[in-house]
Every structure is written in C-alpha cells, then in structure tokens.
mmCIF file of N, CA and C in Angstrom:
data_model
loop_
_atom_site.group_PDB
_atom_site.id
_atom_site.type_symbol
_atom_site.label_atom_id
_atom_site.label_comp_id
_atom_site.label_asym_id
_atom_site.label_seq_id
_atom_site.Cartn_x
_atom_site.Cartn_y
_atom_site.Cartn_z
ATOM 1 N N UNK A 60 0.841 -1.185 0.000
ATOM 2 C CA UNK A 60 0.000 0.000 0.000
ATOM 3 C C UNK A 60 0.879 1.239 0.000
ATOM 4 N N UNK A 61 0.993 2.014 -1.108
ATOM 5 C CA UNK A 61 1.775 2.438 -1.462
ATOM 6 C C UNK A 61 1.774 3.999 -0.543
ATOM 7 N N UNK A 62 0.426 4.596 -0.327
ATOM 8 C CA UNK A 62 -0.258 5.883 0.213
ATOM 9 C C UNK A 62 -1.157 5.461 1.716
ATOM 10 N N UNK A 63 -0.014 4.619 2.074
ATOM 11 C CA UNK A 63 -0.629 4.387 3.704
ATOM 12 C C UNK A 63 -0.537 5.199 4.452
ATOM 13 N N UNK A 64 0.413 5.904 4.767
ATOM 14 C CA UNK A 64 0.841 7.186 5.650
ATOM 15 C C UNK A 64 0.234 8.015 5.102
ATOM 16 N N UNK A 65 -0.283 8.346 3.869
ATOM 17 C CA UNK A 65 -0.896 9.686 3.840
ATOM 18 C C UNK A 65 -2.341 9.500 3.968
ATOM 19 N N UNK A 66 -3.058 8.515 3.756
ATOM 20 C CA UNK A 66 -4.533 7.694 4.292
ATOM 21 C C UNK A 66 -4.726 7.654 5.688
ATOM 22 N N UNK A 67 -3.792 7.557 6.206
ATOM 23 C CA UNK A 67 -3.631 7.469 8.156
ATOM 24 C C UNK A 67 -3.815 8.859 8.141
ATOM 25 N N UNK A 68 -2.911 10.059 7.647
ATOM 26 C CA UNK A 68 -2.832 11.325 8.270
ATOM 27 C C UNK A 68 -4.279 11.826 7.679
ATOM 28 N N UNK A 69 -4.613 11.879 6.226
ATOM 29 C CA UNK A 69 -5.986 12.426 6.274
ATOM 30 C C UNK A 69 -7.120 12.003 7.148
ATOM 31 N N UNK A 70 -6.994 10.629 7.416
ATOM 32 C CA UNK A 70 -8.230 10.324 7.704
ATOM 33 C C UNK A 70 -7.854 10.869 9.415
ATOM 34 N N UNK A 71 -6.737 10.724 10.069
ATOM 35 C CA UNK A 71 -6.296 11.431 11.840
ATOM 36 C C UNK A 71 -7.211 13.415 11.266
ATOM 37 N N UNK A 72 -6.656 13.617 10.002
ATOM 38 C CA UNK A 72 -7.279 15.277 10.773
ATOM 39 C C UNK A 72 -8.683 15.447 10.130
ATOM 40 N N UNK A 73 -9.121 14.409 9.756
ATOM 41 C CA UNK A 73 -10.929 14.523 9.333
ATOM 42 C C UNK A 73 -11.656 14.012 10.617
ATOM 43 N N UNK A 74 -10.487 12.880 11.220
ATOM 44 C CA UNK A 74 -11.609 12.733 12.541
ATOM 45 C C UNK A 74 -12.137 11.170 12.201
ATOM 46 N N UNK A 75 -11.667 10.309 10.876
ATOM 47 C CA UNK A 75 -11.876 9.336 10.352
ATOM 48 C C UNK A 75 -11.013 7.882 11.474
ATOM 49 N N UNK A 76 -11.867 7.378 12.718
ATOM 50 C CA UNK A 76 -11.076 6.575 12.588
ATOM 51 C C UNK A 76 -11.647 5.509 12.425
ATOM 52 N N UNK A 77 -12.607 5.138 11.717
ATOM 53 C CA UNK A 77 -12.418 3.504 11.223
ATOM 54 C C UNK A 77 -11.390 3.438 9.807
ATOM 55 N N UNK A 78 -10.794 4.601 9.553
ATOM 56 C CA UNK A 78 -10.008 4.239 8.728
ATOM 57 C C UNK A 78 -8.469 4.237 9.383
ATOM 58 N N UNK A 79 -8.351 5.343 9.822
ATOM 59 C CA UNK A 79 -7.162 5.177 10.922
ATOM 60 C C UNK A 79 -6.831 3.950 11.365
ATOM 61 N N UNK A 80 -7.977 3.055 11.647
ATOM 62 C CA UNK A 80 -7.779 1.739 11.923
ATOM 63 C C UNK A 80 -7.465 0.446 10.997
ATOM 64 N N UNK A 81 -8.006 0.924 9.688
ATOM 65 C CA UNK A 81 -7.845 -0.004 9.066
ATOM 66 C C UNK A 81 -6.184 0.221 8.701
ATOM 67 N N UNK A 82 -5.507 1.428 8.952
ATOM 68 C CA UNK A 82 -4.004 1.698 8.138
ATOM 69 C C UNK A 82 -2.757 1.159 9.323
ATOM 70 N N UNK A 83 -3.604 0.821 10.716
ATOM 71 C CA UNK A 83 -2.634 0.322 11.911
ATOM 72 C C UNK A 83 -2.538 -0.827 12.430
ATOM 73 N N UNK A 84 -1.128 -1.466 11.911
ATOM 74 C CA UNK A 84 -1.381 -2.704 12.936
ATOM 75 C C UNK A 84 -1.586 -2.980 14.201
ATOM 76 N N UNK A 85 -2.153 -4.437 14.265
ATOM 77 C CA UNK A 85 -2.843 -4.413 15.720
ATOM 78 C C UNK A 85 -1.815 -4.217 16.893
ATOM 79 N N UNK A 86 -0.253 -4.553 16.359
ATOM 80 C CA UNK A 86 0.303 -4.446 17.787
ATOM 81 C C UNK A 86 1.750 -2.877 17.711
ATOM 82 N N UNK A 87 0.553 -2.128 16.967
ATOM 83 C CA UNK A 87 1.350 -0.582 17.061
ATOM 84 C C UNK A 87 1.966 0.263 18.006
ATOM 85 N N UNK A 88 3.132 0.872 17.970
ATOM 86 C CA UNK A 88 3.777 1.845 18.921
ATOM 87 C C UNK A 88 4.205 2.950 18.301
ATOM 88 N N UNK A 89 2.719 3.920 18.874
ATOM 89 C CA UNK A 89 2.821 5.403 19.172
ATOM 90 C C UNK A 89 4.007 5.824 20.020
ATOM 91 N N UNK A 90 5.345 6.526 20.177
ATOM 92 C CA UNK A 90 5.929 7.254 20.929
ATOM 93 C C UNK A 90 5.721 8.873 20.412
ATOM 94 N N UNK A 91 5.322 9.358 21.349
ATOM 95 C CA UNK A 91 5.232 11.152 21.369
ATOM 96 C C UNK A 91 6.125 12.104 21.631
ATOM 97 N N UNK A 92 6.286 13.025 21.136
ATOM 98 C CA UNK A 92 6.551 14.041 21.031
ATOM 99 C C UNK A 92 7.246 14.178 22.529
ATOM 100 N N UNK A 93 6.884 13.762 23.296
ATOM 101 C CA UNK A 93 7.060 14.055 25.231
ATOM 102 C C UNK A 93 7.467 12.608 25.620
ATOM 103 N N UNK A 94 6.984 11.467 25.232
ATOM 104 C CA UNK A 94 8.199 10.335 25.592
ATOM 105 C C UNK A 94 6.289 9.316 25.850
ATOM 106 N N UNK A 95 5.412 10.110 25.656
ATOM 107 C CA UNK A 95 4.473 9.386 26.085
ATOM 108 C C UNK A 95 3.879 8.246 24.855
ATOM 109 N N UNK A 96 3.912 7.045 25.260
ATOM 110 C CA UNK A 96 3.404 5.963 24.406
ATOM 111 C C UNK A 96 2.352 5.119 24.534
ATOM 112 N N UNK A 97 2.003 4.591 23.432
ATOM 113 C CA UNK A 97 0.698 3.985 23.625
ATOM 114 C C UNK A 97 0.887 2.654 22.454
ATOM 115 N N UNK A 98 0.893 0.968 22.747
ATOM 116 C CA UNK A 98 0.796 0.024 22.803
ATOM 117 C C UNK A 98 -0.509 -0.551 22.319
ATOM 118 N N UNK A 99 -0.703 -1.109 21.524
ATOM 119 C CA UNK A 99 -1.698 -1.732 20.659
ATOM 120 C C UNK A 99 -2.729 -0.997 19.987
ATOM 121 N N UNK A 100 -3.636 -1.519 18.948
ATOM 122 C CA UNK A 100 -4.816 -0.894 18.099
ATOM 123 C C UNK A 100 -5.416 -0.168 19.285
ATOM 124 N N UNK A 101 -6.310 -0.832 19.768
ATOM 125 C CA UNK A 101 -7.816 -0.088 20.796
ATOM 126 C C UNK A 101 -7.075 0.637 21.561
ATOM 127 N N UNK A 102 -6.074 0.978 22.637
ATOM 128 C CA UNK A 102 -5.188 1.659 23.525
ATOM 129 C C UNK A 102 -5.320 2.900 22.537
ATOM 130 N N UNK A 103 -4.367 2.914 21.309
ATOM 131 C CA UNK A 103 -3.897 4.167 20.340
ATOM 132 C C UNK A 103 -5.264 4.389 19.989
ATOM 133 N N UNK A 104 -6.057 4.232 19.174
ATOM 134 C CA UNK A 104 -7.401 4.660 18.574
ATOM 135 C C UNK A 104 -7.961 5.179 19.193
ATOM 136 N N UNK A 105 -8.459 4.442 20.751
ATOM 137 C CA UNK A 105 -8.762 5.652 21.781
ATOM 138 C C UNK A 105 -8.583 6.421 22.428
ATOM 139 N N UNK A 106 -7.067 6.746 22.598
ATOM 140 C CA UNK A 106 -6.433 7.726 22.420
ATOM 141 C C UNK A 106 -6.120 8.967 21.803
ATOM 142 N N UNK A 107 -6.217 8.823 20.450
ATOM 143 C CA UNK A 107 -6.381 9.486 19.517
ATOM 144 C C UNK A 107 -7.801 10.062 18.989
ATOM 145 N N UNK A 108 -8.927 9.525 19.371
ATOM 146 C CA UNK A 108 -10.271 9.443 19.191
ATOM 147 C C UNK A 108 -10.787 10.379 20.288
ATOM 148 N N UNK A 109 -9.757 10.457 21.130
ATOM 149 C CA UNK A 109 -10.479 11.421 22.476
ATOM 150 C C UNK A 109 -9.762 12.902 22.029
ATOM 151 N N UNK A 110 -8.321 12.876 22.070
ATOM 152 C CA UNK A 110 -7.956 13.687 21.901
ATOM 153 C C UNK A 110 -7.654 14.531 20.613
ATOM 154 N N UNK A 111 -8.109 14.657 19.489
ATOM 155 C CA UNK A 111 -8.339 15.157 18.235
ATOM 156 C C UNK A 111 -9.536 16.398 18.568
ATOM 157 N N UNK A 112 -10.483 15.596 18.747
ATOM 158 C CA UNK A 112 -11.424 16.754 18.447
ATOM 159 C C UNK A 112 -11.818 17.561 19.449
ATOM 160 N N UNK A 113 -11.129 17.261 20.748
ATOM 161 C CA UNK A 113 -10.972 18.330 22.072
ATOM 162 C C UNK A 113 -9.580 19.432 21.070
ATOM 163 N N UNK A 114 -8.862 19.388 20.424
ATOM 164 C CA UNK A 114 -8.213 20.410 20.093
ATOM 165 C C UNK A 114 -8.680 21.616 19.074
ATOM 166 N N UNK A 115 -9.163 22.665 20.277
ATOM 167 C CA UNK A 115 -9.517 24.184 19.641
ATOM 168 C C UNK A 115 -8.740 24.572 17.920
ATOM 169 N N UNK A 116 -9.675 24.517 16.902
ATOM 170 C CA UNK A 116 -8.816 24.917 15.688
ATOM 171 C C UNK A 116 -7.679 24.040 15.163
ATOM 172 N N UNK A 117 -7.693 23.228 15.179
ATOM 173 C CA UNK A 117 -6.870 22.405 14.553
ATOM 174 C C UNK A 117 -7.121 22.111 13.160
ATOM 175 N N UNK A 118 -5.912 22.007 12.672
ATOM 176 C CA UNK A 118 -5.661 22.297 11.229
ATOM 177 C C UNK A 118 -4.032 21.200 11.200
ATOM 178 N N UNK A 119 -3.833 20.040 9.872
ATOM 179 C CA UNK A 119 -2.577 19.676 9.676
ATOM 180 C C UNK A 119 -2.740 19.632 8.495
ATOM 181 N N UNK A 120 -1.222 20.422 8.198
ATOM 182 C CA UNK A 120 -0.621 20.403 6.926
ATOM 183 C C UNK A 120 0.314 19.957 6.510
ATOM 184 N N UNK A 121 0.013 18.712 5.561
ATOM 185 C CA UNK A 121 1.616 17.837 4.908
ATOM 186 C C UNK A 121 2.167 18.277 3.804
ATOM 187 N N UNK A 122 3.315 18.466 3.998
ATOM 188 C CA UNK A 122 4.173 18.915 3.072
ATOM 189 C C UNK A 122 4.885 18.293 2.417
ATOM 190 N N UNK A 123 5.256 16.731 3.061
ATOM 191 C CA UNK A 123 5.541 15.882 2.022
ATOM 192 C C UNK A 123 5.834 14.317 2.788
ATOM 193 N N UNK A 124 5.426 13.698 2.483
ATOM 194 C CA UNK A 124 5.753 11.877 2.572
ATOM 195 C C UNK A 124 6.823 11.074 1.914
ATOM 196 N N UNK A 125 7.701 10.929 2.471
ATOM 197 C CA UNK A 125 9.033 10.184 1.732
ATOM 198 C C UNK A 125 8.968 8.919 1.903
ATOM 199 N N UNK A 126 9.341 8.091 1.059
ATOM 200 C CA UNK A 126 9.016 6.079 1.552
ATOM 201 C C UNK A 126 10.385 5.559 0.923
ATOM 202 N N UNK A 127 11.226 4.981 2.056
ATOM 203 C CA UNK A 127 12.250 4.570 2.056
ATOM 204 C C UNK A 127 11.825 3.207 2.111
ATOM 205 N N UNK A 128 11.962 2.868 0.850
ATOM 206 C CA UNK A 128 11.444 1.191 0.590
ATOM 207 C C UNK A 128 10.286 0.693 1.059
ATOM 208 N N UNK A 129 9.844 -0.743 1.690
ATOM 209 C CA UNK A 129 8.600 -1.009 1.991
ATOM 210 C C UNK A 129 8.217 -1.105 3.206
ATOM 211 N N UNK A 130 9.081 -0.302 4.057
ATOM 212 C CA UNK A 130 9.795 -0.764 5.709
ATOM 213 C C UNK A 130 9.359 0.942 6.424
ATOM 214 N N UNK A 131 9.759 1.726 5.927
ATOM 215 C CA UNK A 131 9.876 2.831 6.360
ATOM 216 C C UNK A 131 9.184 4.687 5.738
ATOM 217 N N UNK A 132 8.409 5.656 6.332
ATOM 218 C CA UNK A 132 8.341 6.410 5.808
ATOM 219 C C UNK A 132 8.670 7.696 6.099
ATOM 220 N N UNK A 133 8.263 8.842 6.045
ATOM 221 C CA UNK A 133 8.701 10.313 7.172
ATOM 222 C C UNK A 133 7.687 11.099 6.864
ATOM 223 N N UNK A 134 6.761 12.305 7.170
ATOM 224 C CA UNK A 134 6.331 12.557 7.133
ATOM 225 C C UNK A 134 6.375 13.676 7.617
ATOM 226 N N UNK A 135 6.624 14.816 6.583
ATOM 227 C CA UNK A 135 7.124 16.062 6.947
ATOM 228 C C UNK A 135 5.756 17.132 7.126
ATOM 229 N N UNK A 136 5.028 17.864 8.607
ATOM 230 C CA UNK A 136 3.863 18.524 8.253
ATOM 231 C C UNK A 136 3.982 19.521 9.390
ATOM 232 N N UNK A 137 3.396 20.200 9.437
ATOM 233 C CA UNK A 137 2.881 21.017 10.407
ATOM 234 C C UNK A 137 1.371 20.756 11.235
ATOM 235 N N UNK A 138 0.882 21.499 12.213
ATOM 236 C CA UNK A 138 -0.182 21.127 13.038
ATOM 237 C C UNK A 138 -0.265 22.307 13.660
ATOM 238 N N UNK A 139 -1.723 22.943 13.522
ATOM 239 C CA UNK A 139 -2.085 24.059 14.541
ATOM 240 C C UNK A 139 -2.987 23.920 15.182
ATOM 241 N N UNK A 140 -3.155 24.334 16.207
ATOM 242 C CA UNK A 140 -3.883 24.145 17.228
ATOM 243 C C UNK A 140 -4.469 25.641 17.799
ATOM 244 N N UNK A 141 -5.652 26.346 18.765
ATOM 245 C CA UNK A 141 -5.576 27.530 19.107
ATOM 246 C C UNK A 141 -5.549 27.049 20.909
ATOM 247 N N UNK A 142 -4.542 28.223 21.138
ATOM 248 C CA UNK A 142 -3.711 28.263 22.455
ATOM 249 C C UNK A 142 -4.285 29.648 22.771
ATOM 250 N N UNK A 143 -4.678 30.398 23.799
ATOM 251 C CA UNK A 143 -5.346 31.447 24.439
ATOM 252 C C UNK A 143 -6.213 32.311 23.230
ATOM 253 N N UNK A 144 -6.598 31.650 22.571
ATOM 254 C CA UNK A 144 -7.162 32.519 20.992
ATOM 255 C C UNK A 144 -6.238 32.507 19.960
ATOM 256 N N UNK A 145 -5.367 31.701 19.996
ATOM 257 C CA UNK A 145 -4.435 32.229 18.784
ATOM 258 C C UNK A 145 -3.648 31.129 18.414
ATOM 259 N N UNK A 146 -3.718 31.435 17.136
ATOM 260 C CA UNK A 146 -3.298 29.563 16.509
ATOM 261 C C UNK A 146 -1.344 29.991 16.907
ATOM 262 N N UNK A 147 -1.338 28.269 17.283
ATOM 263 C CA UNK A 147 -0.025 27.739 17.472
ATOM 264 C C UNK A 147 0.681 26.981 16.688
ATOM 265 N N UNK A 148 1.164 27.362 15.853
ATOM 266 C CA UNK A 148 2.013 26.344 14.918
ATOM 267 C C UNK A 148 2.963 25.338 15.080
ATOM 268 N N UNK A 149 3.307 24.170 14.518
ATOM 269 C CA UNK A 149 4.159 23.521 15.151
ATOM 270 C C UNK A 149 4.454 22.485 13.852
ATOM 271 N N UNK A 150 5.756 22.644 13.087
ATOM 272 C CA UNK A 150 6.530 21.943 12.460
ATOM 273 C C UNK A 150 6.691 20.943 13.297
ATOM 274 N N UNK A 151 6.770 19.422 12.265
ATOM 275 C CA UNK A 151 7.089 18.278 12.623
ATOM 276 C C UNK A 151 6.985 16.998 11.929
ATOM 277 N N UNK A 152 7.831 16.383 12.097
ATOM 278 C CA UNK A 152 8.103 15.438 11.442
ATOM 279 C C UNK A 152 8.152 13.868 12.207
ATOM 280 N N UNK A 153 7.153 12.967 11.178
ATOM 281 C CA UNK A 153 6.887 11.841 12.311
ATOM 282 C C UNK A 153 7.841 10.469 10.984
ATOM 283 N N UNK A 154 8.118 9.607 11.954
ATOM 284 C CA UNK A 154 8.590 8.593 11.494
ATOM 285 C C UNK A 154 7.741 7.427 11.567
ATOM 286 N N UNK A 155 7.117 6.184 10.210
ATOM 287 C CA UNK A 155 7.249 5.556 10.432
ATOM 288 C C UNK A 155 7.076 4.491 9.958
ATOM 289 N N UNK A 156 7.142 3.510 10.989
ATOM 290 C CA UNK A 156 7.837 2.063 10.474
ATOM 291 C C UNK A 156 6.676 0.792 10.057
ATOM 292 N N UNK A 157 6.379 0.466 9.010
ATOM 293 C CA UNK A 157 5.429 -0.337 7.842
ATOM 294 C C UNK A 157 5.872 -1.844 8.292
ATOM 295 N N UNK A 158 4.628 -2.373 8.319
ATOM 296 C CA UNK A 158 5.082 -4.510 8.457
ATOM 297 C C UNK A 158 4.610 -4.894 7.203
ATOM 298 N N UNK A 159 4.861 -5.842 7.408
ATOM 299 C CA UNK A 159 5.120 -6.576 6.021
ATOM 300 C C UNK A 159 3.590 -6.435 5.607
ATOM 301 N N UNK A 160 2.713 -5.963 5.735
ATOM 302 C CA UNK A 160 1.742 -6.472 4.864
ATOM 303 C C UNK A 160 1.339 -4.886 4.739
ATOM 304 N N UNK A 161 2.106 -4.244 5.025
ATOM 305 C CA UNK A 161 1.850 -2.438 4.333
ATOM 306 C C UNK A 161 0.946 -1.432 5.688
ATOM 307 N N UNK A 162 0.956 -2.110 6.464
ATOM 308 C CA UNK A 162 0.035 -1.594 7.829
ATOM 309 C C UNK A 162 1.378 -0.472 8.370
ATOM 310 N N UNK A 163 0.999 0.458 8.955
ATOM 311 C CA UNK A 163 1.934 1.208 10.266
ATOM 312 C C UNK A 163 1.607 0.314 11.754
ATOM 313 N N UNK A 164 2.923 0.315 11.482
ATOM 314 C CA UNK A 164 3.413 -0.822 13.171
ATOM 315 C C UNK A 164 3.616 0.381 14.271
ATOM 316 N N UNK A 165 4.211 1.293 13.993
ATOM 317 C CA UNK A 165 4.921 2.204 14.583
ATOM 318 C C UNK A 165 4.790 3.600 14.463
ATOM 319 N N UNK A 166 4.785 4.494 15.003
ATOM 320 C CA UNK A 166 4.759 6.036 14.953
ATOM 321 C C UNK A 166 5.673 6.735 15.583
ATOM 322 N N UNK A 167 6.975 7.431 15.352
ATOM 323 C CA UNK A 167 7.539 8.265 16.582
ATOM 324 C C UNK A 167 7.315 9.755 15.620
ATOM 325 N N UNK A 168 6.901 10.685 17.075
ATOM 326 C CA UNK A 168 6.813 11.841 16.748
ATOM 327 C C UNK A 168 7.746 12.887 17.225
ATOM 328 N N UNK A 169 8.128 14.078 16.307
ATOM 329 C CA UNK A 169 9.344 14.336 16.608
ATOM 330 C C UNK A 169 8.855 15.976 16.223
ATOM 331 N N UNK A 170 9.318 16.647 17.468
ATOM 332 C CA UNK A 170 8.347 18.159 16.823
ATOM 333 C C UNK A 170 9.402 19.314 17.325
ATOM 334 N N UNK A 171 9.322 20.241 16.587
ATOM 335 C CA UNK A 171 10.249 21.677 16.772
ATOM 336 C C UNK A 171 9.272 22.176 17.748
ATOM 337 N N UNK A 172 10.092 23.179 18.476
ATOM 338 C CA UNK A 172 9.453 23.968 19.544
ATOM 339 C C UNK A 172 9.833 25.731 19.929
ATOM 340 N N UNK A 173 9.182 26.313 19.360
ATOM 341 C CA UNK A 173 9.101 27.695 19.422
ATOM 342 C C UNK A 173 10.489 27.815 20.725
ATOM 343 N N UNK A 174 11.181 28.983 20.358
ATOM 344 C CA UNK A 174 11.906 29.489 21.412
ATOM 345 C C UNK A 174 11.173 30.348 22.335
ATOM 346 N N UNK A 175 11.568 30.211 23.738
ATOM 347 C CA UNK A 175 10.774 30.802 24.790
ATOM 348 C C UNK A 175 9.400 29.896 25.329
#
C-alpha cells in the first residue's frame, strides 16, 4: 500500500477513525513528542479518538511523505492548534515504520518547539 501514511494522516485530521484503523497494525507503537506511548490498536485509537477533536482549531498540513522502501516512511507537516485565541504552529516530522503487509506498526513523533 503504497499511500498508507498519507490515508492514516488524512483520515487522523478529518476525525476518520475507522479508517485510521484499518491503516494500523494491531500491535502498534505510538511514541510522542514528550516520551508518552501507547501500545496496541484499541489503547492508540482511543487515544487518539479522544484527543483530536478536544483540540480548539486544529488544522494539519503535509508537506511531504518520503518512503524509504517497503519498511519505512517520514512525514514532513505542520499542526495548529488555538492556544489562548491564537493559533499555534508547530513543524514536525513523524517517522514511520510499515510490516510486512503495508500496515503502520509504529509512529515516533518528533516536533520543533518555538523558542521561549
């Protein structure tokens, strides 16, 4: 599946997750941005299912998907969010790692952080 990572990310900022689900294997590892992780399908989905649409103004923008063979991808985007009224931007780039049958096993997220 050639447009798995970018099927996962549209369907994460539409709010889509029976598709989210169909693009993750069952025994997936989310690591975050902060060190926080989350361990299998139902754990991550509801995870992600809670916290999406509690975020004020959110908006993600991909800028580009790279696929290093059938193993690996990157995923270069941004993500805004609104923080006291006012959107927060945040470059970032997530890694990740594909099983053999084209599913995401894995997610690490890796994000720039405003100075100050």
């Amino acid at each position: 599946m050639a447009d798995i990572v970018e099927r996962y990310l549209d369907a994460v900022a539409s709010h889509d997750w029976d598709v989210v689900d169909e693009c993750i294997a069952d025994d997936i590892i989310r690591v975050g941005p902060y060190g926080d992780r989350y361990s299998g399908r139902h754990d991550y989905v509801a995870f992600i299912a809670d916290l999406m649409p509690k975020l004020p103004g959110y908006a993600m923008k991909v800028d580009r998907v790279t696929y290093v063979g059938d193993t690996r991808a990157y995923a270069e985007l941004s993500e805004t969010v609104e923080l006291d009224g006012k959107p927060m931007h945040t470059p970032e780039v997530l890694v990740f790692e594909l099983n053999g049958d084209g599913r995401i096993a894995r997610v690490d997220v890796f994000i720039q952080t405003p100075e100050g």
